[in-house]
Amino acid sequence: MTELKKLRTVLRTILIVVIIVVATLLSFPHEVKPVEWVEYVKSYGVTIGATFFGAIIGIIVGVLLAFFRFQKLRNKYLDLIKEIFIDEYIDIMRGTPMMLQLLIFSLVILKSGNSFVVACLALGLNSAAYTAEIVRSGIESIDKGQMEAARAIGMPFKMAMSEIVIPQAIKNILPALVNEFITLFKETSIIGYIGAIEITFNSKSLQAAYYNPKPIIFTGVVYYVSVKIFSYLGKRLEGKLKEND
C-alpha cells in the first residue's frame, strides 16, 4: 500500500510538471516588455497581499463570531439578539455576490478609502462568514463531554475553549480553512473593478494592448501553480498537526 502511495505521488507530480511546462510554453507572452513584466509581478503581489490580509481578517472575525455564538449571556433576550445578529451577518455575506459587496464597500461605506485596503476589508468580512461556519462545525464535532468536564473542574468558558476545544477543532477544520484561503485567492480577481491592480486586471490590460489572449492564459497557469503550492503547504501543515496526536 505504501509503494502504491509513493507511485501515485510520483506519477501525479510528473503529470503536474508536464501540465505546467506545456501550458507555460504554449501561453507565455514573449512580446511583453521588461517594464510590463515588473508591473505584472507587482500586480501578483497585490493579489497575494489581498489574499493574505483578507484571510487574516476573515480568520479573526470568523473565530470571534463562532466563539460568541457559543458564549451564553446571562440575559436570555440579549443572548437571542446576539444569535440573530450573527446569523443575519452570515446570511447577508453568504447570500449576496462578492462583487456587489466589493462595490458597496468601495462606493458607499469607504468611498474615499485606498482601493487595496477596501478590497482587503471586503474580502476579509466576506470570508469571515464562511470561516465562522467552518469553525462552528469544527467546535461542534468535539465531544461535548470535554467542555462539561472542563467546566466541572472550575475552568472558565474562555479557557476551556482556548485550551481544550479550539486546538482539537483546528485539526478538524484545517482542510476547510485551506479551501477557503484558495477560494479567497481566486476571488481577488474581481478587485480590479475598484482600482486595485491585481494580476487578472493586469493580464486583461496586456491582452488589450497586444490583441493577444496569451497574457490571460498565462495568468491562468500562474493561478494554477499558486493553488498547487497553497494546497501542498496546507497538507504539510495538516500532516504536522497529526504527528502530535
Coordinates of C-alpha atoms in Angstrom, one line a residue:
M1 CA 0.0 0.0 0.0
T2 CA 2.9 2.3 0.8
E3 CA 4.6 1.6 -2.5
L4 CA 1.3 2.3 -4.4
K5 CA 1.1 5.6 -2.5
K6 CA 4.6 6.6 -3.4
L7 CA 4.0 5.6 -7.1
R8 CA 0.8 7.7 -7.1
T9 CA 2.6 10.7 -5.7
V10 CA 5.4 10.4 -8.3
L11 CA 3.0 10.0 -11.2
R12 CA 0.9 12.9 -10.1
T13 CA 4.0 15.1 -9.6
I14 CA 5.1 14.2 -13.1
L15 CA 1.7 15.0 -14.6
I16 CA 1.6 18.3 -12.8
V17 CA 5.0 19.3 -14.0
V18 CA 4.1 18.3 -17.6
I19 CA 0.9 20.4 -17.4
I20 CA 2.7 23.4 -16.1
V21 CA 5.6 23.2 -18.6
V22 CA 3.4 22.6 -21.6
A23 CA 0.9 25.3 -20.6
T24 CA 3.7 27.8 -20.0
L25 CA 5.4 27.1 -23.3
L26 CA 2.1 27.5 -25.2
S27 CA 0.9 30.6 -23.4
F28 CA 4.0 32.6 -22.4
P29 CA 3.6 36.1 -23.8
H30 CA 7.0 36.8 -25.3
E31 CA 6.0 40.2 -26.6
V32 CA 5.6 41.6 -23.2
K33 CA 8.3 44.2 -22.4
P34 CA 10.5 44.0 -19.2
V35 CA 8.9 47.1 -17.7
E36 CA 5.5 45.5 -18.1
W37 CA 6.8 42.3 -16.5
V38 CA 7.8 44.4 -13.5
E39 CA 4.2 45.7 -13.3
Y40 CA 2.9 42.2 -13.7
V41 CA 4.9 40.9 -10.8
K42 CA 3.7 43.9 -8.7
S43 CA 0.1 43.0 -9.6
Y44 CA 0.7 39.4 -8.5
G45 CA 2.0 40.9 -5.2
V46 CA -1.3 42.8 -4.9
T47 CA -3.2 39.5 -5.4
I48 CA -1.1 37.7 -2.7
G49 CA -1.3 40.7 -0.3
A50 CA -5.1 41.0 -0.7
T51 CA -5.5 37.2 -0.1
F52 CA -3.2 37.2 2.9
F53 CA -4.7 40.2 4.7
G54 CA -8.2 39.2 3.7
A55 CA -7.6 35.8 5.2
I56 CA -6.2 37.3 8.4
I57 CA -9.3 39.5 8.8
G58 CA -11.6 36.6 7.9
I59 CA -10.0 34.2 10.4
I60 CA -10.0 36.8 13.3
V61 CA -13.6 37.9 12.7
G62 CA -14.8 34.4 11.9
V63 CA -13.3 32.9 15.0
L64 CA -14.8 35.7 17.1
L65 CA -18.2 35.2 15.6
A66 CA -18.1 31.4 16.2
F67 CA -16.8 32.0 19.8
F68 CA -19.6 34.5 20.6
R69 CA -22.1 32.1 19.1
F70 CA -21.3 29.5 21.8
Q71 CA -20.8 32.1 24.6
K72 CA -24.0 32.2 26.6
L73 CA -25.0 35.6 28.0
R74 CA -26.8 35.9 31.4
N75 CA -29.7 37.8 29.9
K76 CA -31.7 35.4 27.6
Y77 CA -33.0 38.3 25.5
L78 CA -29.5 39.6 24.8
D79 CA -28.4 36.1 24.0
L80 CA -31.3 35.8 21.5
I81 CA -30.4 39.2 19.9
K82 CA -26.7 38.1 19.7
E83 CA -27.6 34.9 17.9
I84 CA -29.9 36.7 15.4
F85 CA -27.3 39.3 14.7
I86 CA -24.6 36.7 14.0
D87 CA -26.9 34.5 11.9
E88 CA -28.0 37.5 9.8
Y89 CA -24.5 38.7 9.3
I90 CA -23.5 35.3 8.0
D91 CA -26.6 35.1 5.8
I92 CA -26.1 38.5 4.3
M93 CA -22.4 37.8 3.5
R94 CA -23.2 34.4 2.0
G95 CA -26.4 35.5 0.3
T96 CA -25.1 38.4 -1.7
P97 CA -22.5 38.4 -4.5
M98 CA -18.9 39.2 -3.6
M99 CA -18.8 41.7 -6.5
L100 CA -21.8 43.6 -5.0
Q101 CA -20.2 43.7 -1.5
L102 CA -17.0 45.0 -3.0
L103 CA -18.8 47.8 -4.8
I104 CA -20.8 48.7 -1.7
F105 CA -17.6 48.9 0.3
S106 CA -15.9 51.0 -2.4
L107 CA -18.7 53.3 -3.4
V108 CA -20.7 53.6 -0.1
I109 CA -19.0 52.6 3.1
L110 CA -15.4 53.5 2.4
K111 CA -15.7 55.6 -0.8
S112 CA -12.7 57.7 0.0
G113 CA -10.5 54.8 1.1
N114 CA -7.5 53.2 -0.5
S115 CA -8.7 50.6 -3.0
F116 CA -6.3 47.9 -1.7
V117 CA -7.4 48.5 1.9
V118 CA -11.1 48.4 0.8
A119 CA -10.5 45.2 -1.1
C120 CA -8.9 43.5 1.9
L121 CA -11.7 44.6 4.2
A122 CA -14.4 43.4 1.8
L123 CA -12.7 40.1 1.1
G124 CA -12.0 39.6 4.8
L125 CA -15.5 40.3 6.1
N126 CA -17.0 38.1 3.4
S127 CA -14.6 35.3 4.3
A128 CA -15.4 35.7 8.0
A129 CA -19.0 34.5 7.4
Y130 CA -17.7 31.2 5.8
T131 CA -14.9 30.9 8.4
A132 CA -17.4 31.3 11.2
E133 CA -19.4 28.4 9.9
I134 CA -16.3 26.3 9.4
V135 CA -15.2 27.0 13.0
R136 CA -18.7 26.3 14.3
S137 CA -18.8 22.9 12.7
G138 CA -15.3 22.1 14.0
I139 CA -16.3 23.0 17.5
E140 CA -19.5 21.0 17.3
S141 CA -17.5 18.0 16.1
I142 CA -15.7 17.9 19.5
D143 CA -17.3 15.7 22.2
K144 CA -19.4 18.0 24.4
G145 CA -18.3 15.9 27.4
Q146 CA -14.8 17.5 27.2
M147 CA -16.3 21.0 27.7
E148 CA -18.5 19.7 30.5
A149 CA -15.6 18.1 32.2
A150 CA -13.5 21.3 32.0
R151 CA -16.3 23.4 33.4
A152 CA -16.9 20.8 36.2
I153 CA -13.3 21.3 37.4
G154 CA -13.8 25.0 37.6
M155 CA -12.2 26.0 34.3
P156 CA -13.7 29.3 32.8
F157 CA -15.5 29.1 29.5
K158 CA -12.9 31.1 27.6
M159 CA -10.0 29.0 29.0
A160 CA -11.8 25.7 28.2
M161 CA -12.5 26.9 24.6
S162 CA -8.9 28.1 24.0
E163 CA -7.1 25.3 25.8
I164 CA -9.2 22.3 25.1
V165 CA -11.8 22.7 22.4
I166 CA -10.2 25.1 19.8
P167 CA -6.9 23.1 19.5
Q168 CA -8.8 20.0 18.6
A169 CA -11.2 21.8 16.3
I170 CA -8.3 23.3 14.3
K171 CA -7.2 19.8 13.2
N172 CA -10.7 19.0 12.0
I173 CA -11.2 22.3 10.2
L174 CA -7.8 22.9 8.6
P175 CA -8.6 21.3 5.2
A176 CA -11.8 23.5 5.0
L177 CA -9.8 26.6 6.0
V178 CA -7.2 25.9 3.3
N179 CA -10.1 25.6 0.8
E180 CA -11.4 28.9 2.0
F181 CA -8.0 30.5 1.5
I182 CA -7.8 29.2 -2.0
T183 CA -11.3 30.5 -2.7
L184 CA -10.3 33.9 -1.4
F185 CA -7.2 33.9 -3.6
K186 CA -9.3 33.3 -6.7
E187 CA -11.9 35.9 -5.6
T188 CA -9.2 38.6 -5.7
S189 CA -9.6 38.5 -9.4
I190 CA -12.5 41.0 -9.1
I191 CA -10.8 43.7 -7.0
G192 CA -9.6 45.3 -10.2
Y193 CA -13.1 46.7 -10.6
I194 CA -12.4 49.2 -7.7
G195 CA -8.9 50.2 -8.9
A196 CA -6.7 47.6 -7.2
I197 CA -4.4 46.4 -10.0
E198 CA -4.2 42.7 -9.4
I199 CA -2.9 40.0 -11.7
T200 CA -6.1 39.3 -13.6
F201 CA -6.8 43.0 -14.3
N202 CA -3.1 43.4 -15.4
S203 CA -3.3 40.5 -17.8
K204 CA -6.5 41.9 -19.3
S205 CA -4.7 45.2 -19.9
L206 CA -1.8 43.3 -21.6
Q207 CA -4.3 41.3 -23.7
A208 CA -6.0 44.6 -24.9
A209 CA -2.6 46.2 -25.6
Y210 CA -1.2 43.3 -27.7
Y211 CA -4.5 41.9 -29.1
N212 CA -3.3 38.5 -27.8
P213 CA -5.1 36.2 -25.3
K214 CA -1.8 34.7 -24.2
P215 CA -1.3 37.0 -21.1
I216 CA -4.7 35.9 -19.8
I217 CA -4.0 32.2 -20.4
F218 CA -0.6 32.6 -18.8
T219 CA -2.2 34.1 -15.8
G220 CA -4.4 31.0 -15.5
V221 CA -1.2 29.0 -15.3
V222 CA 0.1 31.3 -12.5
Y223 CA -3.2 30.8 -10.6
Y224 CA -2.9 27.0 -11.1
V225 CA 0.7 26.9 -9.8
S226 CA -0.2 29.1 -6.9
V227 CA -3.1 27.0 -5.8
K228 CA -0.9 23.8 -6.1
I229 CA 1.6 25.5 -3.7
F230 CA -1.1 26.5 -1.2
S231 CA -2.6 23.0 -1.3
Y232 CA 0.8 21.4 -0.7
L233 CA 1.6 23.7 2.2
G234 CA -1.8 23.0 3.7
K235 CA -1.3 19.3 3.5
R236 CA 2.1 19.6 5.1
L237 CA 0.7 21.6 7.9
E238 CA -2.1 19.1 8.4
G239 CA 0.4 16.3 8.5
K240 CA 2.5 18.1 11.1
L241 CA -0.6 18.6 13.3
K242 CA -1.5 14.9 13.0
E243 CA 2.0 13.9 14.1
N244 CA 1.3 15.3 17.5
D245 CA -1.8 13.1 18.0

